[in-house]
PDB file of C-alpha atoms and ligand atoms in Angstrom:
ATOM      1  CA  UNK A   1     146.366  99.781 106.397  1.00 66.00           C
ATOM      2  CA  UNK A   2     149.919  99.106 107.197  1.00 68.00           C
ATOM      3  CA  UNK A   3     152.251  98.504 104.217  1.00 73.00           C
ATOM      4  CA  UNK A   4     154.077  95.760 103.560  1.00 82.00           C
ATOM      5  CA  UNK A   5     158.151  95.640 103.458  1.00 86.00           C
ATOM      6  CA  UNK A   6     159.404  94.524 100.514  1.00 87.00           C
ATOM      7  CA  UNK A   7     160.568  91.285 101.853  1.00 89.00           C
ATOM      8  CA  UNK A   8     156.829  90.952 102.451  1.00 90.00           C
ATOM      9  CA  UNK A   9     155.586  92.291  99.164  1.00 91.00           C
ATOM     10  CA  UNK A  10     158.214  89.990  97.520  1.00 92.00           C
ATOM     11  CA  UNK A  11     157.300  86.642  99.543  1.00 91.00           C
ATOM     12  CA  UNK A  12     153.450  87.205  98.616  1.00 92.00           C
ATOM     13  CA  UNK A  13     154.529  87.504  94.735  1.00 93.00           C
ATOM     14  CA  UNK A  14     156.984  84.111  94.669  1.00 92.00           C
ATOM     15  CA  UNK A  15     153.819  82.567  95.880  1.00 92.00           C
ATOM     16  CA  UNK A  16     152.229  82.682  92.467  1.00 93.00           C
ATOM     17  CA  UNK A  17     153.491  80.831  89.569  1.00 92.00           C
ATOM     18  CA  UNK A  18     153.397  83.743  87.371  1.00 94.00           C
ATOM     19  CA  UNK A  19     156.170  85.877  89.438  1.00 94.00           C
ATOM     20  CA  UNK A  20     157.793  82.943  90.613  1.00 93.00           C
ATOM     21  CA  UNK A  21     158.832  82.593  87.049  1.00 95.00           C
ATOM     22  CA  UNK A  22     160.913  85.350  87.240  1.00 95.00           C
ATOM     23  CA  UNK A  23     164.898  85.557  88.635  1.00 95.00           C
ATOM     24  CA  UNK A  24     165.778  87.604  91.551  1.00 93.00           C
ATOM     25  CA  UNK A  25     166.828  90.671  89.903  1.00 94.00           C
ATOM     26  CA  UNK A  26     164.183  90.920  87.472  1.00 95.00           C
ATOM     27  CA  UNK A  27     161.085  90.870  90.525  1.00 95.00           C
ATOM     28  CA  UNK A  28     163.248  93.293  92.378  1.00 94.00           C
ATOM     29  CA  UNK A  29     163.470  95.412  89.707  1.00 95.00           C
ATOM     30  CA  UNK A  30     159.566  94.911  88.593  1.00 96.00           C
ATOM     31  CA  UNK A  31     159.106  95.395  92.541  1.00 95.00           C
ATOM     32  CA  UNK A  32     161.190  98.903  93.043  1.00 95.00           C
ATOM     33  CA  UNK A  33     158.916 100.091  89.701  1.00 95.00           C
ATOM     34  CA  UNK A  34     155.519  99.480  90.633  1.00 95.00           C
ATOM     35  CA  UNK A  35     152.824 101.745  92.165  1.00 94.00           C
ATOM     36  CA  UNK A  36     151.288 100.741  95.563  1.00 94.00           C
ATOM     37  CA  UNK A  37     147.377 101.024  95.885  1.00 96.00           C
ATOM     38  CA  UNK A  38     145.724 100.864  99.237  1.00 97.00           C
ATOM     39  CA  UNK A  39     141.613 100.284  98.323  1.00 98.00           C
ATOM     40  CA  UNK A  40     138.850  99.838 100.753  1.00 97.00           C
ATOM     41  CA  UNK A  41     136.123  97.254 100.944  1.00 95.00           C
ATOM     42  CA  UNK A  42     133.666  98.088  97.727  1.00 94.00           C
ATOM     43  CA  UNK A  43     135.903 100.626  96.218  1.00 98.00           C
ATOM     44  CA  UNK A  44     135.940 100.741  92.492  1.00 97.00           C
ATOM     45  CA  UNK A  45     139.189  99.804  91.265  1.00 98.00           C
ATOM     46  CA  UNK A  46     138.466 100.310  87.186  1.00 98.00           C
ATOM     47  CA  UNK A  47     135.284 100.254  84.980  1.00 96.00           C
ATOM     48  CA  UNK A  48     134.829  98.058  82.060  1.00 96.00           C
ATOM     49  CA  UNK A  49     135.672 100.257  79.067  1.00 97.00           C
ATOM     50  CA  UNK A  50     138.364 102.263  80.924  1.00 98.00           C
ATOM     51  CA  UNK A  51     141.934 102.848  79.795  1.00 97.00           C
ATOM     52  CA  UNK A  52     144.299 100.809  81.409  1.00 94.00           C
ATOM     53  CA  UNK A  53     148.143 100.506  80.773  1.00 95.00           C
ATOM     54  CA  UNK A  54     149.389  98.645  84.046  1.00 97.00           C
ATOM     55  CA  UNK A  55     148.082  95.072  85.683  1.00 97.00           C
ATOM     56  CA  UNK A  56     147.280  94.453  88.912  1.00 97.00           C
ATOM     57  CA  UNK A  57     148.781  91.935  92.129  1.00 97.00           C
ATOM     58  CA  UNK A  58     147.094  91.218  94.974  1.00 97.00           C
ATOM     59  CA  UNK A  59     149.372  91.828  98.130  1.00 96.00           C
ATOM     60  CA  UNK A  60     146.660  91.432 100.740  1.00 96.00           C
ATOM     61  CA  UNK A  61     142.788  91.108 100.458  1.00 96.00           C
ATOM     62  CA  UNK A  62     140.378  89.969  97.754  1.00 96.00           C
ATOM     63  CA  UNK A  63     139.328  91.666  94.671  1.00 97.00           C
ATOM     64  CA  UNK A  64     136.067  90.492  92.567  1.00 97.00           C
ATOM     65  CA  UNK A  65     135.850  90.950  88.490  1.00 97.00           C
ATOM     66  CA  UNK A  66     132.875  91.286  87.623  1.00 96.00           C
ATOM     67  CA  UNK A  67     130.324  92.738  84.087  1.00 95.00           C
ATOM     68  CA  UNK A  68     126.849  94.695  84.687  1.00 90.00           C
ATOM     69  CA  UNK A  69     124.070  94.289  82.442  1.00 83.00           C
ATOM     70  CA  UNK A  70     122.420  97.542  80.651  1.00 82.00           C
ATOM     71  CA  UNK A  71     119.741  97.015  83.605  1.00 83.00           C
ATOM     72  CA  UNK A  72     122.639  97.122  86.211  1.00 84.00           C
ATOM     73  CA  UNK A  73     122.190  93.470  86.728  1.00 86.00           C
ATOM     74  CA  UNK A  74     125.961  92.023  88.091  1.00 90.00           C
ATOM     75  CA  UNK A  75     127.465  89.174  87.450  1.00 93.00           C
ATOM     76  CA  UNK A  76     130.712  87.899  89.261  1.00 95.00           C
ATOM     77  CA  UNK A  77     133.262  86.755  86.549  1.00 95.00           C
ATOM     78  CA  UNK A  78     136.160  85.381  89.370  1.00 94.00           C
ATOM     79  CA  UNK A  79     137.722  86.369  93.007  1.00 95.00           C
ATOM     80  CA  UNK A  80     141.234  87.310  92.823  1.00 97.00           C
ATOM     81  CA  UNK A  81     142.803  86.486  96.010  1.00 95.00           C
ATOM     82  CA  UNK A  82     146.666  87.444  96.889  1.00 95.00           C
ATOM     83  CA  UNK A  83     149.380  86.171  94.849  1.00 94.00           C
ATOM     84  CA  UNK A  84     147.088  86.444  92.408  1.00 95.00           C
ATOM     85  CA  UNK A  85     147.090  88.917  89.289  1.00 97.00           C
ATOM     86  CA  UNK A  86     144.066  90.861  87.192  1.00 97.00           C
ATOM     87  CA  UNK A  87     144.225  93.332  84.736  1.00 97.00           C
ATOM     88  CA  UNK A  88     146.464  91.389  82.865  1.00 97.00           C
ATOM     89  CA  UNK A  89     144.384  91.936  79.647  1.00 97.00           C
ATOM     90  CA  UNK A  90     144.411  95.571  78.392  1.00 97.00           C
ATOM     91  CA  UNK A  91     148.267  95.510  79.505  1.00 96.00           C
ATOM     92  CA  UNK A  92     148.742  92.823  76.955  1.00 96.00           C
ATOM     93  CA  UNK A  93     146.812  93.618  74.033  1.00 96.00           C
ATOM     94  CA  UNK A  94     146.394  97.737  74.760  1.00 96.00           C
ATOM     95  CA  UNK A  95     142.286  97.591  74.711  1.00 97.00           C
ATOM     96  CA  UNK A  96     140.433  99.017  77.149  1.00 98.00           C
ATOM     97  CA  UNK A  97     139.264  97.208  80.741  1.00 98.00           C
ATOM     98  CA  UNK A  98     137.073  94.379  79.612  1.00 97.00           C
ATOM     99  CA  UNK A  99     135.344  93.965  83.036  1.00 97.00           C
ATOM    100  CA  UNK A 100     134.602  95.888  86.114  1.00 97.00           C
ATOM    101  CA  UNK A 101     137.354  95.600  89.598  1.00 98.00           C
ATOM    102  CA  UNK A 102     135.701  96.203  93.160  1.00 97.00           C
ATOM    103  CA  UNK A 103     137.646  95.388  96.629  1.00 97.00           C
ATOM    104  CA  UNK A 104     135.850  92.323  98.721  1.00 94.00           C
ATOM    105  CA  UNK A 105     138.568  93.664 100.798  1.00 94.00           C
ATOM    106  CA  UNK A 106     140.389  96.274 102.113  1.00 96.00           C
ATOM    107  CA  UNK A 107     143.094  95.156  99.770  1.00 97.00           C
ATOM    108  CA  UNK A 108     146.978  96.317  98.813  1.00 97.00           C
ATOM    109  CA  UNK A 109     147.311  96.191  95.733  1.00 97.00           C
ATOM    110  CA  UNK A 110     150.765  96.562  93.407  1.00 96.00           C
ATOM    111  CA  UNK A 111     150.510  97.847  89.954  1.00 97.00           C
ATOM    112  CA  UNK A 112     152.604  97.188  87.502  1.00 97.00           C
ATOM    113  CA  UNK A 113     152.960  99.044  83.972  1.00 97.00           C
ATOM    114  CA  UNK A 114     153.099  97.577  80.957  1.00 97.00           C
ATOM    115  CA  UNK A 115     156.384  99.548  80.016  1.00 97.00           C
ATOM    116  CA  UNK A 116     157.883  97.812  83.368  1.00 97.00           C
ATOM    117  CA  UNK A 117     156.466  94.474  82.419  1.00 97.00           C
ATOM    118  CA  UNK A 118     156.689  94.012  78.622  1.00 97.00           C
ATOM    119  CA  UNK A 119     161.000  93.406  78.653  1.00 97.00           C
ATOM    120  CA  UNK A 120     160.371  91.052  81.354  1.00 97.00           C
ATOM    121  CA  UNK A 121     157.717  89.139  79.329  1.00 96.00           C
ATOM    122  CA  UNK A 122     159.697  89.307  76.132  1.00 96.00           C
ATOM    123  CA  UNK A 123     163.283  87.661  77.530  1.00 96.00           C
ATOM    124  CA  UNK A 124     161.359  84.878  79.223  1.00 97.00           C
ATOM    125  CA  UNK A 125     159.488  82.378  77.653  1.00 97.00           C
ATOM    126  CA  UNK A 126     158.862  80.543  81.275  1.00 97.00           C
ATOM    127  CA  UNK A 127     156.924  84.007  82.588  1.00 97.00           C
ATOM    128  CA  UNK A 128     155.339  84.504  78.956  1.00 97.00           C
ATOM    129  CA  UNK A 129     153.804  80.278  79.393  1.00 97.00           C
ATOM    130  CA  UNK A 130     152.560  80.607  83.076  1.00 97.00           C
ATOM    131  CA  UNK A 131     151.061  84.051  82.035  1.00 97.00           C
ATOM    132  CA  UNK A 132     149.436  81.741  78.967  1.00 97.00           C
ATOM    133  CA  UNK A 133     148.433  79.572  81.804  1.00 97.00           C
ATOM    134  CA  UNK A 134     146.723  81.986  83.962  1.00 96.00           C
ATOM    135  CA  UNK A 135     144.876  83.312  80.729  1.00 97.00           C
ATOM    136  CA  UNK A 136     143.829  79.531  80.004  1.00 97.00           C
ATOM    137  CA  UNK A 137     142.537  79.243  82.999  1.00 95.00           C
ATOM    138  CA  UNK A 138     140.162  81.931  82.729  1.00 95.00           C
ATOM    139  CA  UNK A 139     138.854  81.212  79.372  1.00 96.00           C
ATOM    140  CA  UNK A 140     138.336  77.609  81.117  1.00 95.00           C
ATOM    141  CA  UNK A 141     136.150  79.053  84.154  1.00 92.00           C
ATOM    142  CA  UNK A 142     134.068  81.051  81.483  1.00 92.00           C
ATOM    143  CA  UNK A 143     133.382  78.086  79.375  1.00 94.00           C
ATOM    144  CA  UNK A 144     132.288  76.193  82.435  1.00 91.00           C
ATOM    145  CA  UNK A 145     130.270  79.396  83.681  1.00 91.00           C
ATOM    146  CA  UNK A 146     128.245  79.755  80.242  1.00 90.00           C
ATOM    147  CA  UNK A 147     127.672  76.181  79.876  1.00 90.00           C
ATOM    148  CA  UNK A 148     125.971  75.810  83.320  1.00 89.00           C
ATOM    149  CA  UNK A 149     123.994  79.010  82.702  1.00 87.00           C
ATOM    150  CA  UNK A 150     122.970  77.552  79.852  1.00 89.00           C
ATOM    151  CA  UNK A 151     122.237  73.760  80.946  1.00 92.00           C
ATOM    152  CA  UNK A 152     121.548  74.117  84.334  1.00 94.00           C
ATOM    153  CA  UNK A 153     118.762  75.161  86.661  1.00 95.00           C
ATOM    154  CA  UNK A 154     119.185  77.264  89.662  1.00 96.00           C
ATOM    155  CA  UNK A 155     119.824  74.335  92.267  1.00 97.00           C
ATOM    156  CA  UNK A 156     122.287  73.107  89.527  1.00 96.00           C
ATOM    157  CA  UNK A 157     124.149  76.144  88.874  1.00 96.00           C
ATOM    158  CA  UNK A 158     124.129  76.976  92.696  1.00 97.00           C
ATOM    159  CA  UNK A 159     125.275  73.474  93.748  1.00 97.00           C
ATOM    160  CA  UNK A 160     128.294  73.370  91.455  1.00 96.00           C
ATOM    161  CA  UNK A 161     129.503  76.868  92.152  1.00 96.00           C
ATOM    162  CA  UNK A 162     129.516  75.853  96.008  1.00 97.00           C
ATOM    163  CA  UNK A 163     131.409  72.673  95.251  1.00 97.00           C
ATOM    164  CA  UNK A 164     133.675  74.732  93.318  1.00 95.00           C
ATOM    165  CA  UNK A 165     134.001  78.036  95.799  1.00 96.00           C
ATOM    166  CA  UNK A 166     134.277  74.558  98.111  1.00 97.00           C
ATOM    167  CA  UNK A 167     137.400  73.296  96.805  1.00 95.00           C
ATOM    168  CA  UNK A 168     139.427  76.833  96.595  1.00 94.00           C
ATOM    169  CA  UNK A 169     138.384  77.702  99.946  1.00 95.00           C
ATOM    170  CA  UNK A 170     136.976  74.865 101.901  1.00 96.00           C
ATOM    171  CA  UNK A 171     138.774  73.106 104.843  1.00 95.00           C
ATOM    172  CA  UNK A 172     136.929  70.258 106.642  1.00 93.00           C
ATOM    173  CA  UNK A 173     135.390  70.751 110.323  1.00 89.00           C
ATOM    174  CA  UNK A 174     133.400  68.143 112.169  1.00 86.00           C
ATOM    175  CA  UNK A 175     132.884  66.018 109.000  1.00 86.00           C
ATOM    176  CA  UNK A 176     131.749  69.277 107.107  1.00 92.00           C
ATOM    177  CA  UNK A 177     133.387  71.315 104.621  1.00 95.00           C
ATOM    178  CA  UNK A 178     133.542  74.890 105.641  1.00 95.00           C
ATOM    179  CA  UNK A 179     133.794  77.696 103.710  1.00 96.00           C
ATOM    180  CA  UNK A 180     136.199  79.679 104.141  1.00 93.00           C
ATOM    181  CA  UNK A 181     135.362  83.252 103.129  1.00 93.00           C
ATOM    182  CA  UNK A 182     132.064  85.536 103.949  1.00 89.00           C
ATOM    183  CA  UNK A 183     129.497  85.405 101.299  1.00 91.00           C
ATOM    184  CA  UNK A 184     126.126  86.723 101.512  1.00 91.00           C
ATOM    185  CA  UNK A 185     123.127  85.559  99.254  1.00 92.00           C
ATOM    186  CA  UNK A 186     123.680  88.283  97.389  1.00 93.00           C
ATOM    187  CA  UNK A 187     127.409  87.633  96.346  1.00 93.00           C
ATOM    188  CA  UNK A 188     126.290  84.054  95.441  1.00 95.00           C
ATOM    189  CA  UNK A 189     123.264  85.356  92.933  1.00 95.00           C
ATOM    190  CA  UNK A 190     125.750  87.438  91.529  1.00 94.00           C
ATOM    191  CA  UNK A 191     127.598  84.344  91.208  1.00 94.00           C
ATOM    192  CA  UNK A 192     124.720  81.944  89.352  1.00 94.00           C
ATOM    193  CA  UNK A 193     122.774  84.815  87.565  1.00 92.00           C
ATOM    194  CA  UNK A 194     119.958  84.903  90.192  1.00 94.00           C
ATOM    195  CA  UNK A 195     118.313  87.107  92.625  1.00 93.00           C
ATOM    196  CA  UNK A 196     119.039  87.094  96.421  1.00 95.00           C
ATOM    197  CA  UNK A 197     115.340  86.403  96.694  1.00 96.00           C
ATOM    198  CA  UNK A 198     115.760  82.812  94.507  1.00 96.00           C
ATOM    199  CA  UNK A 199     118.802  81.948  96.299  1.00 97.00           C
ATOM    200  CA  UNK A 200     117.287  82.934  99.630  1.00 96.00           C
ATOM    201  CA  UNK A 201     114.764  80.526  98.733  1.00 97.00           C
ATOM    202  CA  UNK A 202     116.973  77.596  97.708  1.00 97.00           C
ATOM    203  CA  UNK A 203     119.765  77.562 100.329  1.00 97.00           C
ATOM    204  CA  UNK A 204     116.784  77.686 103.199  1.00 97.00           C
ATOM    205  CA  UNK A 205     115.485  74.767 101.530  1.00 98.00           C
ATOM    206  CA  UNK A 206     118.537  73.099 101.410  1.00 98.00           C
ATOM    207  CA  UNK A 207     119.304  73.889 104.865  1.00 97.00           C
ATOM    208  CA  UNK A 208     116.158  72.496 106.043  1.00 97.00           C
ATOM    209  CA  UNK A 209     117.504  68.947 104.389  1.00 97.00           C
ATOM    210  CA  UNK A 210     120.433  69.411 106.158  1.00 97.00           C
ATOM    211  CA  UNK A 211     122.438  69.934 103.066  1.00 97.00           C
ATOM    212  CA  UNK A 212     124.006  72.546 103.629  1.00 97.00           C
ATOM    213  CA  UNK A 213     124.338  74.976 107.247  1.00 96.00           C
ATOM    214  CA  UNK A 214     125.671  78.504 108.357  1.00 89.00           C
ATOM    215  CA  UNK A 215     128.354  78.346 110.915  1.00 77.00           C
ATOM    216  CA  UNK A 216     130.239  81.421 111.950  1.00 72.00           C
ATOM    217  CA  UNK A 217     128.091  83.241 109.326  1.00 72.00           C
ATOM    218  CA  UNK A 218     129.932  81.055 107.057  1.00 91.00           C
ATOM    219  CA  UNK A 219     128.485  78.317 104.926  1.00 95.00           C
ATOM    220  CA  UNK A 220     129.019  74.809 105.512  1.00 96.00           C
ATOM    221  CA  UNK A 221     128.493  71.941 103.275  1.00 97.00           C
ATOM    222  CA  UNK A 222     127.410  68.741 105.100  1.00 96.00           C
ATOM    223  CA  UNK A 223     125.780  66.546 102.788  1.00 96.00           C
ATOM    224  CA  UNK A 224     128.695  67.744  99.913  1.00 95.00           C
ATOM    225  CA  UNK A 225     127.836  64.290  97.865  1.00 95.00           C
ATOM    226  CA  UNK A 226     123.773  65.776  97.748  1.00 96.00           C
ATOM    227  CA  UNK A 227     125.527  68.498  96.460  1.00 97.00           C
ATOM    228  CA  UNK A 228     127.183  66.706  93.702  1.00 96.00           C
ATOM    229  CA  UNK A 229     123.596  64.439  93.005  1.00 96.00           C
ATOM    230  CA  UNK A 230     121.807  68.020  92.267  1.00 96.00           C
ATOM    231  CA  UNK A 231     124.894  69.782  90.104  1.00 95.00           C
ATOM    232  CA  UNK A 232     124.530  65.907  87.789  1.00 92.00           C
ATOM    233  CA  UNK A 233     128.176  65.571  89.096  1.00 89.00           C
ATOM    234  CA  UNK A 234     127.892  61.924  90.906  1.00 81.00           C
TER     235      UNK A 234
HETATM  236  P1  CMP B   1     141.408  93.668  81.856  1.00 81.92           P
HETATM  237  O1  CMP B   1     140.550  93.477  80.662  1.00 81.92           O
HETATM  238  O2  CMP B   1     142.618  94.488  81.726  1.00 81.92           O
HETATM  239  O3  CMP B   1     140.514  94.274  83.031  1.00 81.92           O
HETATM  240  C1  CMP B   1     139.488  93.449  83.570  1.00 81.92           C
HETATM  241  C2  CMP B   1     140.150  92.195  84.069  1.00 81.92           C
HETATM  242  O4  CMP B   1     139.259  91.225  84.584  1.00 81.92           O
HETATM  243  C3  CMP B   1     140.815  91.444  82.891  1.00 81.92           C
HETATM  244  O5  CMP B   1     141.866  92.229  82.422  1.00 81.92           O
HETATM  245  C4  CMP B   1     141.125  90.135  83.531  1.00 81.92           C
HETATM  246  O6  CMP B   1     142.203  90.247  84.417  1.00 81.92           O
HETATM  247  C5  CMP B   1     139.839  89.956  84.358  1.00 81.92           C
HETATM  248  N1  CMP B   1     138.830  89.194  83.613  1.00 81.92           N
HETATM  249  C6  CMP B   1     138.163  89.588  82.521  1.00 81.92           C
HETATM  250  N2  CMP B   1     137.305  88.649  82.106  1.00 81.92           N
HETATM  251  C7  CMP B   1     137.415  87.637  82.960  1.00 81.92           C
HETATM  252  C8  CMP B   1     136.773  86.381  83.057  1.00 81.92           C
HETATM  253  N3  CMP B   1     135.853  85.993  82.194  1.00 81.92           N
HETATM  254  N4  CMP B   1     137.145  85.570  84.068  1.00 81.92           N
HETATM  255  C9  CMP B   1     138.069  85.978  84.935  1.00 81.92           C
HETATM  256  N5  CMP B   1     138.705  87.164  84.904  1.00 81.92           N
HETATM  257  C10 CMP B   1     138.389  87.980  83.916  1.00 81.92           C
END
């Protein structure tokens, strides 16, 4: 994989709200200290329970979070796609990893240490809020997740997260919305707590009512307001 100039590296981090908090000197300077990691598609980045001093961009690919049960049963916690920052966790409060890092992706990734980051963090109270706001908004999605695990049957919990993976990375074609990233059946049990077998099941079903379709090897929404009927969203 070919790395990316800093120009580059600094474009893709103004394009989150957490480094575009910062002021020109203090990204170049968090830029120049910062380790590059180059990981392939599947590769481990950390282990839940691991020691971890330094956080994590995205420059380029996707990277999923994720916890595994004692039986080895995974769950996906959140996608991190670039701009976008994990790992943010054990820098702050010095634990160890709290969940597990794989590459979607081949992905470059940018580490930054928590000696590097901490001065930064402490001098401004704009990068210390939007980091506030990126931890808010993770505690939000895991609220949402338990309470549909809990309420909601498999069509339920699979209908919502497709409206939701729908509205991060759909884009309308022919009076469908698209997705627009690769998941298997697989990825979306690990997703809603089910087997591939159960989703399998489900999304054939669906597609037989014309709900939803696969395009591209992509799934497409068509009927998105069915959708909405079966998640008890109308
Ligand atoms: P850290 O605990 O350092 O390592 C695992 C990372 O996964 C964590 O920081 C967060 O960046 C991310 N993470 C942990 N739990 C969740 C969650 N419930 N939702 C989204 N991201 C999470």
């Amino acid at each position: 994989m070919k790395s990316m100039d800093q120009e580059a590296r600094r474009r893709v981090l103004l394009s989150s709200p957490l480094f575009d908090a910062l002021p020109r000197e203090a990204l170049d300077d968090i830029l120049a200290r910062a380790g590059d990691k180059f990981v392939r598609r599947g590769q481990t980045i950390f282990l839940k329970g691991d020691e971890g001093s330094y956080m994590v961009a995205v420059l380029s690919g996707r990277m999923r979070i994720s916890a595994t049960s004692p039986e080895g049963r995974e769950i996906t916690l959140n996608m991190i796609d670039a701009g976008e920052v994990f790992g943010e966790m054990a820098l702050l409060d010095g634990k160890t990893r709290s969940a597990d890092a794989t590459a979607l992706e081949d992905s470059q990734l940018l580490l930054v240490e928590r000696r590097d980051f901490l001065p930064h963090l402490m001098s401004n109270l704009t990068l210390a809020l939007r980091l506030i706001d990126v931890l808010c908004a993770r505690l939000r999605d895991t609220s949402e997740t338990l309470g549909n695990f809990a309420m909601l049957d498999l069509p339920g919990r699979l209908s919502r997260r497709l409206l939701t993976l729908a509205a991060e990375y759909g884009h309308f074609v022919d009076g469908q919305i698209r997705l627009n990233i690769r998941l298997s059946h697989t990825d979306l049990g690990r997703f809603v707590g089910s087997s591939r077998e159960s989703v399998n099941k489900q999304m054939r079903a669906w597609e037989e009512d014309g709900i939803v379709a696969r395009a591209d090897s992509r799934i497409a929404l068509c009927k998105p307001d069915a959708l909405r009927r079966i998640a008890g969203q109308d």
